[in-house]
Short mmCIF file of C-alpha atoms in Angstrom, two decimals:
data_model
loop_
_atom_site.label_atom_id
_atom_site.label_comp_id
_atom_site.label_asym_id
_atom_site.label_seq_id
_atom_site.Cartn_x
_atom_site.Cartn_y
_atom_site.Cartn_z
CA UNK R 260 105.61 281.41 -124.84
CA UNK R 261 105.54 277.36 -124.52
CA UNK R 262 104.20 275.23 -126.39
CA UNK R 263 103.01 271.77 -125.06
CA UNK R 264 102.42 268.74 -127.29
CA UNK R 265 99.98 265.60 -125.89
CA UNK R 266 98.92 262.82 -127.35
CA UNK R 267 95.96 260.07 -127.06
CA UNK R 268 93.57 262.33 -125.59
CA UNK R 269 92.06 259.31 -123.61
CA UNK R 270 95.41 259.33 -121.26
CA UNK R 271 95.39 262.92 -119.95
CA UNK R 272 93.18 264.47 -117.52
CA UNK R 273 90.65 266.52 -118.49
CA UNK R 274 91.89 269.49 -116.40
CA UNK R 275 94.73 270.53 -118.49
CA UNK R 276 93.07 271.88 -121.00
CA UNK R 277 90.96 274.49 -118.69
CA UNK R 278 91.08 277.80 -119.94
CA UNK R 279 94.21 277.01 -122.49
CA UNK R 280 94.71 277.92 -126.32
CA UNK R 281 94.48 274.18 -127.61
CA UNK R 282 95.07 273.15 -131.39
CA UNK R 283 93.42 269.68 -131.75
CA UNK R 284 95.32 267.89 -134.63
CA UNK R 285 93.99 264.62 -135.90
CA UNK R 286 96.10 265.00 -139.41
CA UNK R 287 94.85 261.58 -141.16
CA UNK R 288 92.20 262.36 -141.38
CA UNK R 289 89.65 264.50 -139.53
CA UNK R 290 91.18 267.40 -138.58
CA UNK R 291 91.68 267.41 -142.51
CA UNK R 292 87.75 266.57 -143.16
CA UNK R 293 86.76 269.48 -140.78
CA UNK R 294 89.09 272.20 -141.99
CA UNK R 295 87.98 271.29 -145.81
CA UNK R 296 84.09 271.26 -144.83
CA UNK R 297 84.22 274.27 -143.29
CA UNK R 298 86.49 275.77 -146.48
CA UNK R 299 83.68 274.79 -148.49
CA UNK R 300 80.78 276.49 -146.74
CA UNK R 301 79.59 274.12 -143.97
CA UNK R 302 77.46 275.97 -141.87
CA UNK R 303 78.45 274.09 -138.44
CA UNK R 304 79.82 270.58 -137.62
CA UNK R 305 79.08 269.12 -134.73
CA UNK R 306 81.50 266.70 -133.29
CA UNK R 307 79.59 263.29 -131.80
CA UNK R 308 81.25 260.89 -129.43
CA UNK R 309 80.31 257.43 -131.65
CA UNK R 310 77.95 256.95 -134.07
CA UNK R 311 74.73 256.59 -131.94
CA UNK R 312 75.15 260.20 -130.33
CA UNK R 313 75.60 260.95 -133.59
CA UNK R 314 72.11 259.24 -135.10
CA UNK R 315 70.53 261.01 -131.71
CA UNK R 316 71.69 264.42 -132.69
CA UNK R 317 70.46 263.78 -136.15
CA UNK R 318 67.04 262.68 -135.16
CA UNK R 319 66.66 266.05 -133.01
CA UNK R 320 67.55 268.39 -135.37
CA UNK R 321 66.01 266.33 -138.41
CA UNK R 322 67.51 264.06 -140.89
CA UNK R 323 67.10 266.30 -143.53
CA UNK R 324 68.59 269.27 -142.17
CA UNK R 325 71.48 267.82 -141.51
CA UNK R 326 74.62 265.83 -143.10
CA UNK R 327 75.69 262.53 -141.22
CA UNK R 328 79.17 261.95 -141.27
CA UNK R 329 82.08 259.52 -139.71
CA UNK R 330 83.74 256.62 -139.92
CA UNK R 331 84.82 253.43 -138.23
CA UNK R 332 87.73 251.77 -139.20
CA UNK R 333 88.46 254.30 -141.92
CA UNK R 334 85.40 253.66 -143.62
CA UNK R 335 81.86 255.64 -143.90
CA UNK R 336 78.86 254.05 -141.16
CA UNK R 337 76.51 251.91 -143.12
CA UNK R 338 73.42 254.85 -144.02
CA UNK R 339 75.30 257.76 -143.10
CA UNK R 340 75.81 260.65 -145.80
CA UNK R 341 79.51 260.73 -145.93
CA UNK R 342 82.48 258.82 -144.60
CA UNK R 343 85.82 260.88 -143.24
CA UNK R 344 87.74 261.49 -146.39
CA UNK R 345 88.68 264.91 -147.36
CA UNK R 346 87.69 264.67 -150.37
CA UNK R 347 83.99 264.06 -150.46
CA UNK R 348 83.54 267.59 -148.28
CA UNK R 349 82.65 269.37 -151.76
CA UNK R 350 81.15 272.88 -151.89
CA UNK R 351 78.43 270.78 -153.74
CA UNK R 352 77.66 268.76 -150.79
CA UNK R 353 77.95 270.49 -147.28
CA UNK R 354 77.86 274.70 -148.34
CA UNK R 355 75.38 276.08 -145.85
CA UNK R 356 74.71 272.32 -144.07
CA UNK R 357 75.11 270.87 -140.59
CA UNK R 358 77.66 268.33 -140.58
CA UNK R 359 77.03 265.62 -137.46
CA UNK R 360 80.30 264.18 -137.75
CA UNK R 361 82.03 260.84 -135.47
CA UNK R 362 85.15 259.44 -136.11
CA UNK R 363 87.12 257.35 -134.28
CA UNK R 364 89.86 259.63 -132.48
CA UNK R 365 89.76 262.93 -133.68
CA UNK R 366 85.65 264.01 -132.92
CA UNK R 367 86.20 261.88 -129.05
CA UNK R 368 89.94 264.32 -128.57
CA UNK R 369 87.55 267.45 -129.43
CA UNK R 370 85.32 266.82 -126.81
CA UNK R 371 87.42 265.55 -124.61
CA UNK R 372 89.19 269.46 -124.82
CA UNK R 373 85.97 270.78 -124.30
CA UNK R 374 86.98 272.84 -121.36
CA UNK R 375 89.85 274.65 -123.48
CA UNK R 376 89.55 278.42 -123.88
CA UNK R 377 90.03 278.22 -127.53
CA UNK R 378 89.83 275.19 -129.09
CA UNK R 379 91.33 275.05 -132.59
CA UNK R 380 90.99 272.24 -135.10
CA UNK R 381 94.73 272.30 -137.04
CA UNK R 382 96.48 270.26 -139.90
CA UNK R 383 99.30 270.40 -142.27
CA UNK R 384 96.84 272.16 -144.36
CA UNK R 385 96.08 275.31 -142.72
CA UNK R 386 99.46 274.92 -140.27
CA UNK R 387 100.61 278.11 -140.89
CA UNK R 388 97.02 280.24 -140.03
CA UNK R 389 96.08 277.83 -137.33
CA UNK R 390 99.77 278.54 -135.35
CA UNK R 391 99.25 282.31 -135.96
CA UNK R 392 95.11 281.74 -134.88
CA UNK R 393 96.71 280.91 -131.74
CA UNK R 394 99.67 283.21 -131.40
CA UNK R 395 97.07 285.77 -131.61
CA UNK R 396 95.54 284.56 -128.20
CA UNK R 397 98.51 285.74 -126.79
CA UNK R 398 98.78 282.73 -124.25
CA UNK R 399 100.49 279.12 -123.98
CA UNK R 400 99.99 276.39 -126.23
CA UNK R 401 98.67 272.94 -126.12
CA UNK R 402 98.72 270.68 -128.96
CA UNK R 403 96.30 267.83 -128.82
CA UNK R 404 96.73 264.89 -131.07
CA UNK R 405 94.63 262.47 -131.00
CA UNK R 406 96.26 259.65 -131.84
CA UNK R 407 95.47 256.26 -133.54
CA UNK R 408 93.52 254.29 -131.14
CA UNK R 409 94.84 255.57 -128.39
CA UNK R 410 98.59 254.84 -129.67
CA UNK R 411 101.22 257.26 -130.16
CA UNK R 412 100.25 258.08 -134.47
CA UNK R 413 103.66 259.50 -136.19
CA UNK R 414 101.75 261.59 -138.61
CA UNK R 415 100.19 263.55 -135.64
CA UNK R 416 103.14 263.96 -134.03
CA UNK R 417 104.70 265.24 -137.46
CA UNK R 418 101.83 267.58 -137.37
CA UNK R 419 102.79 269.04 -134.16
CA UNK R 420 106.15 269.48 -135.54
CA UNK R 421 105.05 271.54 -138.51
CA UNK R 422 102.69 273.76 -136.14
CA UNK R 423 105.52 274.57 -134.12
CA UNK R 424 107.84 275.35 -136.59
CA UNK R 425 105.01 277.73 -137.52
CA UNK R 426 104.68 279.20 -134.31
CA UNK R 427 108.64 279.88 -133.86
CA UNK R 428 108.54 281.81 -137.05
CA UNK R 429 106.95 284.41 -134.82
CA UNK R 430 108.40 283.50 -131.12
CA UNK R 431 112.00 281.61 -131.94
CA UNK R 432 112.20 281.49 -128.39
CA UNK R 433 109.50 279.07 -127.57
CA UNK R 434 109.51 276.70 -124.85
CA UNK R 435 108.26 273.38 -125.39
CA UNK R 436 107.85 269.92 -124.08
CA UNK R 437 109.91 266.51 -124.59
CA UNK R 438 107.35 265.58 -126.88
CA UNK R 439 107.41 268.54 -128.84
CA UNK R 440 111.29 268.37 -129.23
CA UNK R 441 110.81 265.43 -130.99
CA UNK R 442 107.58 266.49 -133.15
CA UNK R 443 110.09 269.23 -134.44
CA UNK R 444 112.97 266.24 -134.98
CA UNK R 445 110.28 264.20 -136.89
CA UNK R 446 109.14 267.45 -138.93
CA UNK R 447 112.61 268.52 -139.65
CA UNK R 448 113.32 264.76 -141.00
CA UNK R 449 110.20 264.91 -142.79
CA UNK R 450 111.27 268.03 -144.56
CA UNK R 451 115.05 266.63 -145.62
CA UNK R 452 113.32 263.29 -146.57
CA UNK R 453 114.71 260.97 -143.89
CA UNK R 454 111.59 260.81 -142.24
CA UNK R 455 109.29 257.68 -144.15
CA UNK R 456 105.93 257.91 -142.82
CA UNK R 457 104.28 255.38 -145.28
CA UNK R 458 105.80 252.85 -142.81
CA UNK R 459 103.72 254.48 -140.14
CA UNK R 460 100.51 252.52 -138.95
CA UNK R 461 97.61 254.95 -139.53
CA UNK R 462 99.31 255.96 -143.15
CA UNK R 463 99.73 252.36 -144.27
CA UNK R 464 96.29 251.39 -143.31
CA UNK R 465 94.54 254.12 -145.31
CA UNK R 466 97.05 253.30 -148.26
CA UNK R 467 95.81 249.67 -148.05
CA UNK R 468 92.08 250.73 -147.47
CA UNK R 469 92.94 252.97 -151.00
CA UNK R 470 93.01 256.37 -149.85
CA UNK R 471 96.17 257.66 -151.26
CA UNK R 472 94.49 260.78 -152.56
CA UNK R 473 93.18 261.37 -149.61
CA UNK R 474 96.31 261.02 -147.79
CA UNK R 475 98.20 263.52 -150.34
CA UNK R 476 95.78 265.95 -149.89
CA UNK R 477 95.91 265.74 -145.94
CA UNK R 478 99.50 266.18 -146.53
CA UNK R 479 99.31 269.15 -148.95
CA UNK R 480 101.18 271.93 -146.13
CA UNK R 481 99.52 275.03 -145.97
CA UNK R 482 97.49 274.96 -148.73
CA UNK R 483 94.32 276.74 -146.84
CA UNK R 484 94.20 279.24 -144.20
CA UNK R 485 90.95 278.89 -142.90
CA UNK R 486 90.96 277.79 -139.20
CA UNK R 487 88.09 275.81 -138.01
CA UNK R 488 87.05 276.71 -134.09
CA UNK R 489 84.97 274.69 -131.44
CA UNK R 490 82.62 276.80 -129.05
CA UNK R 491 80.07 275.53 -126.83
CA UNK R 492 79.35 272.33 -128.81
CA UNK R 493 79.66 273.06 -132.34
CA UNK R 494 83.07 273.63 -135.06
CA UNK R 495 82.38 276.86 -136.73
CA UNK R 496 84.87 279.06 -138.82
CA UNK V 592 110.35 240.15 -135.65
CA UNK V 593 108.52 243.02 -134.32
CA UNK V 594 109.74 245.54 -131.62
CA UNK V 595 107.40 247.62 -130.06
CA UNK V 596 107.91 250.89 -128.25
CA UNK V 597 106.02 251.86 -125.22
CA UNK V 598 106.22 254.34 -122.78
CA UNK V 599 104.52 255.52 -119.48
CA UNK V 600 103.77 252.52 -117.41
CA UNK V 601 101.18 253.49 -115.68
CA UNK V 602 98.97 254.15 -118.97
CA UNK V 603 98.84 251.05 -120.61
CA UNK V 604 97.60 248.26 -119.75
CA UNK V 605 98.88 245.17 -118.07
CA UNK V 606 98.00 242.75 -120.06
CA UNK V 607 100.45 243.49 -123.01
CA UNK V 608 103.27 242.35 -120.92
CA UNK V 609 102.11 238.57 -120.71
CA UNK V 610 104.19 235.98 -121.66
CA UNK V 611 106.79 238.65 -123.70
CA UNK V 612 110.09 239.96 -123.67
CA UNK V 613 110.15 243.12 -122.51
CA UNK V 614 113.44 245.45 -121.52
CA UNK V 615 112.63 248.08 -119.07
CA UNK V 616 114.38 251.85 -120.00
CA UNK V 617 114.31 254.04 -117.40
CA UNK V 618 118.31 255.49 -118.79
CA UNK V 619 118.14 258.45 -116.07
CA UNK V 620 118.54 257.45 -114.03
CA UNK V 621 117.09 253.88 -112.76
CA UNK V 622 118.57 251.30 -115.44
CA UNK V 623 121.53 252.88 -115.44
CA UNK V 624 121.86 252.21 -111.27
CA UNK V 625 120.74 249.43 -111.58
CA UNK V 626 122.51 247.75 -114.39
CA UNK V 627 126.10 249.50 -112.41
CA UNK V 628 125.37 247.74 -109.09
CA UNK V 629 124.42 244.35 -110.57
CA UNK V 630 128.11 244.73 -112.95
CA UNK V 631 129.31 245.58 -109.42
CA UNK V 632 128.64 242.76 -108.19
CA UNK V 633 125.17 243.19 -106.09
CA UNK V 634 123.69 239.66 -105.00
CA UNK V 635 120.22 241.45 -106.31
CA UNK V 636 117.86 244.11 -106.32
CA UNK V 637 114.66 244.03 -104.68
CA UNK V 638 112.29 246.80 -106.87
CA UNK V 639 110.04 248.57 -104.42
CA UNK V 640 107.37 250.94 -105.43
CA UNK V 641 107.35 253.88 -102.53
CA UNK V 642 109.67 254.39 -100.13
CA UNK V 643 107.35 252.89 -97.67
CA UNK V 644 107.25 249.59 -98.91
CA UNK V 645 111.12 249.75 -99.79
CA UNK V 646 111.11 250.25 -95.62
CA UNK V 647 109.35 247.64 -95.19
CA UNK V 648 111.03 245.11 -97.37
CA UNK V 649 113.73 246.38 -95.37
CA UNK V 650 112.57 245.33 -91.71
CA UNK V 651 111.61 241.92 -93.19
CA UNK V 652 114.80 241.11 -94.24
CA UNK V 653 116.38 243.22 -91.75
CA UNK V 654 118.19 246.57 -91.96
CA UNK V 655 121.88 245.25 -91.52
CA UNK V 656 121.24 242.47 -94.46
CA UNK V 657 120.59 245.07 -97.02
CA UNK V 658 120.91 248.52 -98.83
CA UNK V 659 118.13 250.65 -99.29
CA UNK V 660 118.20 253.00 -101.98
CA UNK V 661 116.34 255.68 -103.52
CA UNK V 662 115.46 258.49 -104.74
CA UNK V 663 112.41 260.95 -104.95
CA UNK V 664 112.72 264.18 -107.11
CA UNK V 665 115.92 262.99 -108.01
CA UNK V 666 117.57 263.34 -104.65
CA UNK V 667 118.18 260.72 -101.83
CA UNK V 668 115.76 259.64 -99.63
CA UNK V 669 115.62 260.60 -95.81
CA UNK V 670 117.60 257.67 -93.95
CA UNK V 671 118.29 255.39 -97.14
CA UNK V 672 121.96 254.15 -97.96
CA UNK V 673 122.01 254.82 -101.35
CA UNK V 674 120.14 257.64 -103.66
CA UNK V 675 119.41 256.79 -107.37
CA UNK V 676 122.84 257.69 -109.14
CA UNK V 677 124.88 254.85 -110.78
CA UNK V 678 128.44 256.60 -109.20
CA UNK V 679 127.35 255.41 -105.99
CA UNK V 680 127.24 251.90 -106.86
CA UNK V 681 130.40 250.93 -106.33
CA UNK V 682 131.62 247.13 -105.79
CA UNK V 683 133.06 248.71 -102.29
CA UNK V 684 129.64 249.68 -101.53
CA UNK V 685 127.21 246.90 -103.24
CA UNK V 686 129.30 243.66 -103.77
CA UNK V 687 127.61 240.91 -102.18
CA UNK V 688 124.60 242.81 -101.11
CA UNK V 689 120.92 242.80 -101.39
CA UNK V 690 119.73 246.38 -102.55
CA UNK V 691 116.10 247.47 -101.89
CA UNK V 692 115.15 250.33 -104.98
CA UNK V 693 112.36 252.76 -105.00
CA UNK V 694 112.35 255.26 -107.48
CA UNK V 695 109.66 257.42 -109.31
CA UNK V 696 109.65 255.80 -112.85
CA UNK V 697 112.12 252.90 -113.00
CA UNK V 698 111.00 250.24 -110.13
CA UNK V 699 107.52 251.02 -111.03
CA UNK V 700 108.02 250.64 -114.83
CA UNK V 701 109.62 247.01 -113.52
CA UNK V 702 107.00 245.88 -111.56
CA UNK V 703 104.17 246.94 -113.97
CA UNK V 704 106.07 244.56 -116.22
CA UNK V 705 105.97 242.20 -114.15
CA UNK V 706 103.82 239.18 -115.93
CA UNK V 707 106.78 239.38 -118.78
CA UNK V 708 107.98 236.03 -119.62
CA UNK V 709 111.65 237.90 -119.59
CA UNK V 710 112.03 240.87 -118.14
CA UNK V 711 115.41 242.97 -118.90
CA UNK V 712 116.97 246.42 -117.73
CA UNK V 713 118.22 248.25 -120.78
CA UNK V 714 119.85 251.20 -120.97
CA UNK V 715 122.61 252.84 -122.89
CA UNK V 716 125.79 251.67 -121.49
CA UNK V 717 124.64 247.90 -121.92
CA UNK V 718 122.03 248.50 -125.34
CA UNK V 719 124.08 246.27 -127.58
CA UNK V 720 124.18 243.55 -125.02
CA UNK V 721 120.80 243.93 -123.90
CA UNK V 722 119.57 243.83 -127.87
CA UNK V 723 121.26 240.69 -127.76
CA UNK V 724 119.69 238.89 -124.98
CA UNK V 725 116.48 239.94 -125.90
CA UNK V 726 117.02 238.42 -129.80
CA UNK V 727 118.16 234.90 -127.97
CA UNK V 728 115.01 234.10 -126.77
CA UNK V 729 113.74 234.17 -129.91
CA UNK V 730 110.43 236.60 -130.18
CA UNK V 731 109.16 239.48 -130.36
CA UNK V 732 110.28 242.40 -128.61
CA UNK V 733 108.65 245.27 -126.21
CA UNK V 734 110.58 248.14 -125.14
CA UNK V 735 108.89 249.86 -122.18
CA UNK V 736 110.06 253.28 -121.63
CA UNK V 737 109.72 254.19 -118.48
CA UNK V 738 108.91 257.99 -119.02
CA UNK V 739 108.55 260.87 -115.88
CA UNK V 740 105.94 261.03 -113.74
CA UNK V 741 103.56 260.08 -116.50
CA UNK V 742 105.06 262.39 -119.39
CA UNK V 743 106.56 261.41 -122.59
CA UNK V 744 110.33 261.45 -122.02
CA UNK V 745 113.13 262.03 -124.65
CA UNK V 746 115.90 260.56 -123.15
CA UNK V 747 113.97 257.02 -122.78
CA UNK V 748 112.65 257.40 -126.58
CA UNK V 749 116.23 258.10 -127.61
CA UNK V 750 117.60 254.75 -125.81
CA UNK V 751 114.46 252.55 -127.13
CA UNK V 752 115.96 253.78 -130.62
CA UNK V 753 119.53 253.10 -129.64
CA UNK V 754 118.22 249.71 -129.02
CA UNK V 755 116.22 249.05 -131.66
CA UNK V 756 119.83 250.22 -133.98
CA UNK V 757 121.07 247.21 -132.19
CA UNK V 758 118.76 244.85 -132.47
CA UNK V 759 118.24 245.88 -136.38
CA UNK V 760 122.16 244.95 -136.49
CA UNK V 761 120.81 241.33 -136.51
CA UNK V 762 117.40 241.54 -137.92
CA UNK V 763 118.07 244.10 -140.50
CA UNK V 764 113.71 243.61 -141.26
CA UNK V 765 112.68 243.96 -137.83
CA UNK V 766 108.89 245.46 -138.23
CA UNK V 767 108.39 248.49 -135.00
CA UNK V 768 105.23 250.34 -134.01
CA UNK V 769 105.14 254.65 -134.84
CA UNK V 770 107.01 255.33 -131.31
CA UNK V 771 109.53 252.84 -132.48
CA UNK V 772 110.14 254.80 -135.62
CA UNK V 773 110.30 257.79 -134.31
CA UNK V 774 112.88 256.48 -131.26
CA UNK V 775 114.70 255.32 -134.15
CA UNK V 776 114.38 259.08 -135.91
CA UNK V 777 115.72 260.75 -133.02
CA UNK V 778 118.94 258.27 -132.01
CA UNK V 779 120.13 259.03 -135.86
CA UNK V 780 119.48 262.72 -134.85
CA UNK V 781 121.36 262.79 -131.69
CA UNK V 782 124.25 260.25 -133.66
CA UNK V 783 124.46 262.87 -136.26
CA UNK V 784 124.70 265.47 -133.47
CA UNK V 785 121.40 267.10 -134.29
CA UNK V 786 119.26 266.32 -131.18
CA UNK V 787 119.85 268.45 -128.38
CA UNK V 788 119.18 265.99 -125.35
CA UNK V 789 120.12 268.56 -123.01
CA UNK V 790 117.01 270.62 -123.79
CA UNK V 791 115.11 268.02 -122.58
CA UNK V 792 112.85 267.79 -119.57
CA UNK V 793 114.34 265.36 -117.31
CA UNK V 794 117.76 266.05 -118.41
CA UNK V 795 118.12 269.03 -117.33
CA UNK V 796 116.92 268.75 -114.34
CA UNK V 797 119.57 266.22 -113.31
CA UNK V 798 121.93 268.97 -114.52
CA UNK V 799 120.03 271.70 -112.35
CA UNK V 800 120.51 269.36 -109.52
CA UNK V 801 124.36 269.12 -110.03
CA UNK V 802 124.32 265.87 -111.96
CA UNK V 803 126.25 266.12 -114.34
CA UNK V 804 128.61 263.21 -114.21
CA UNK V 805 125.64 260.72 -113.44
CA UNK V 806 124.45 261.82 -117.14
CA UNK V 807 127.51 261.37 -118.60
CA UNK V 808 127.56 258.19 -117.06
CA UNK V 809 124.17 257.22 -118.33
CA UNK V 810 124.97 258.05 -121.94
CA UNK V 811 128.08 256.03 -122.20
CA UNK V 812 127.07 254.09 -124.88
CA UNK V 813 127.76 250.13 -124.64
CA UNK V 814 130.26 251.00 -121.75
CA UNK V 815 129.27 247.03 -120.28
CA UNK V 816 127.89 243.51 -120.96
CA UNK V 817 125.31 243.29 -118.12
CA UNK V 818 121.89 242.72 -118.64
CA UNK V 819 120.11 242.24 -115.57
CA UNK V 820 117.23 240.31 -115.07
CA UNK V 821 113.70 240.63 -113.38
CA UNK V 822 112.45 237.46 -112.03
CA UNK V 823 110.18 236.52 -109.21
CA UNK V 824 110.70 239.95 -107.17
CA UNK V 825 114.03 240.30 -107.87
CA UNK V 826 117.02 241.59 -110.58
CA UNK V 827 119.68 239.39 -110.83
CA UNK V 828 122.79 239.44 -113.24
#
């Protein structure tokens, strides 16, 4: 099989994705956020482009009936319910809610892949059933990440790595792109140590803005194997 | 100082380029030519973007005053004098003479580039060299990698890190962006003979096409002094 890695969804053409397995990965942090909302009983999230779709959706389906989430420069919209951190998606707060959720890169790449077959929403967290979710399609590969901004973001990229590592565990004999090549290079550093990715830009900024437990727990490799999917406009599980 | 990595001209925008230094990587094939026929002793290099308007630089200056050269899916174009690989440049061939260049990636990387304050052609065989004329004039650093046709492209990534070892050589605190790091990640690999280059897109299908000695050329690492120059339309030594 092969195994494509893109990043900065805003760059590629839309037509790529048609009819492909994709695995969206936006590691730091929403991929993270959706996998862990969904874990903990969220009924549906539904992925807005910024935060005024988002308010719109809200204000058709009702306020009440439905969680507003995102962020903005790594930190939760003034009035919405929750930001983007991991960590707030408690059984508590979303089991059996709709999550409306925009963030900056990660809920714009999921639309943008719209057109994808199956469209997969991965992490280090559940890398090992999301590469297996897709090895079960029995087709190609294409590994979104989103990116930072629209810049090339390390710990996506590392992310990649770590998916395809987990997908030649079942097909050694993968094909895969330049990029990918060096997503397994940065994994494979990451792994020995050599790889520092608190110098990276995305990392350092959430360290600064104080989210080192979130960024831990986005880090914490297969610790979940539930595998989050996008169908005709919403993320169910 | 701060080096940045880019790469893919033709997704980022212009503006970035004012007033910096930026050294062009196109190592496979396009630097590499280039940097040969200017050591060779090439009055300059005229960068054209198709092969059209490479003709038509030609019939302004006239056809017996010049070389055209080219290539287009890595092979020589229809009629031109030269095709894109740095064995052909020889001082027989280029000493004293204008060259007119059109290739896929390279002479459009270099005229994208084209509102830098200083505009260099880096490769491998010159990286030291090049590192160091881009430290003289004192700021900060962009390495554009010219990429192919659009895609990410291993080979550039793995010469932006080769250059970034050399510029680190003086400026041991240099700050660099995520691709930076990672071009960085996967020189060490290849140093340390762990990053197979010849799985890689672009390489390989040099080596399809029988090019094997123009990529061992291209990798000989700081094999020259040469840095040539963009300036005004043209790359001189």
């Amino acid at each position: 099989m092969r195994v494509e890695v893109h990043f900065a969804y805003d760059k590629i053409a839309d037509s790529i994705f048609n009819g492909s397995v994709v695995i969206m990965v936006d590691v730091l942090r929403a991929s993270t956020s959706i996998i862990t909302a969904i874990k903990n009983g969220a009924e549906k999230i539904i992925p807005a482009g910024d935060p005024g779709e988002a308010a719109s959706f809200a204000a058709k389906l009702g306020f009440r009936d439905c969680l507003l989430a995102g962020e903005r420069g790594g930190l939760k919209l003034p009035g919405f319910d929750l930001g983007n951190s991991p960590l707030e998606y408690t059984q508590e707060k979303v089991k059996g809610r709709t999550i409306i959720l925009s963030t900056t890169n990660g809920t714009n790449a999921i639309n943008k892949a719209r057109a994808a077959r199956f469209l997969l929403i991965g992490g280090l967290v559940n890398r090992t059933a999301a590469a297996k979710t897709a090895i079960e399609k029995g087709c190609d590969v294409l590994i979104l990440c989103a990116g930072t901004d629209g810049q090339f973001s390390a710990d996506d990229v590392l992310t990649a790595g770590a998916l395809i590592d987990a997908i030649s565990a079942v097909d050694p004999h993968l094909e895969t792109n330049d990029l990918g090549l060096v997503s397994c290079m940065v994994y494979s550093n990451w792994l020995e140590g050599k790889a520092d990715i608190s110098l990276t830009h995305h990392y350092s900024r959430l360290i600064k803005l104080g989210f080192e437990k979130d960024v831990a727990f986005c880090f914490s490799v297969d610790s979940t194997d539930v595998v989050p999917r996008y169908s005709e406009g919403v993320i169910v599980r």
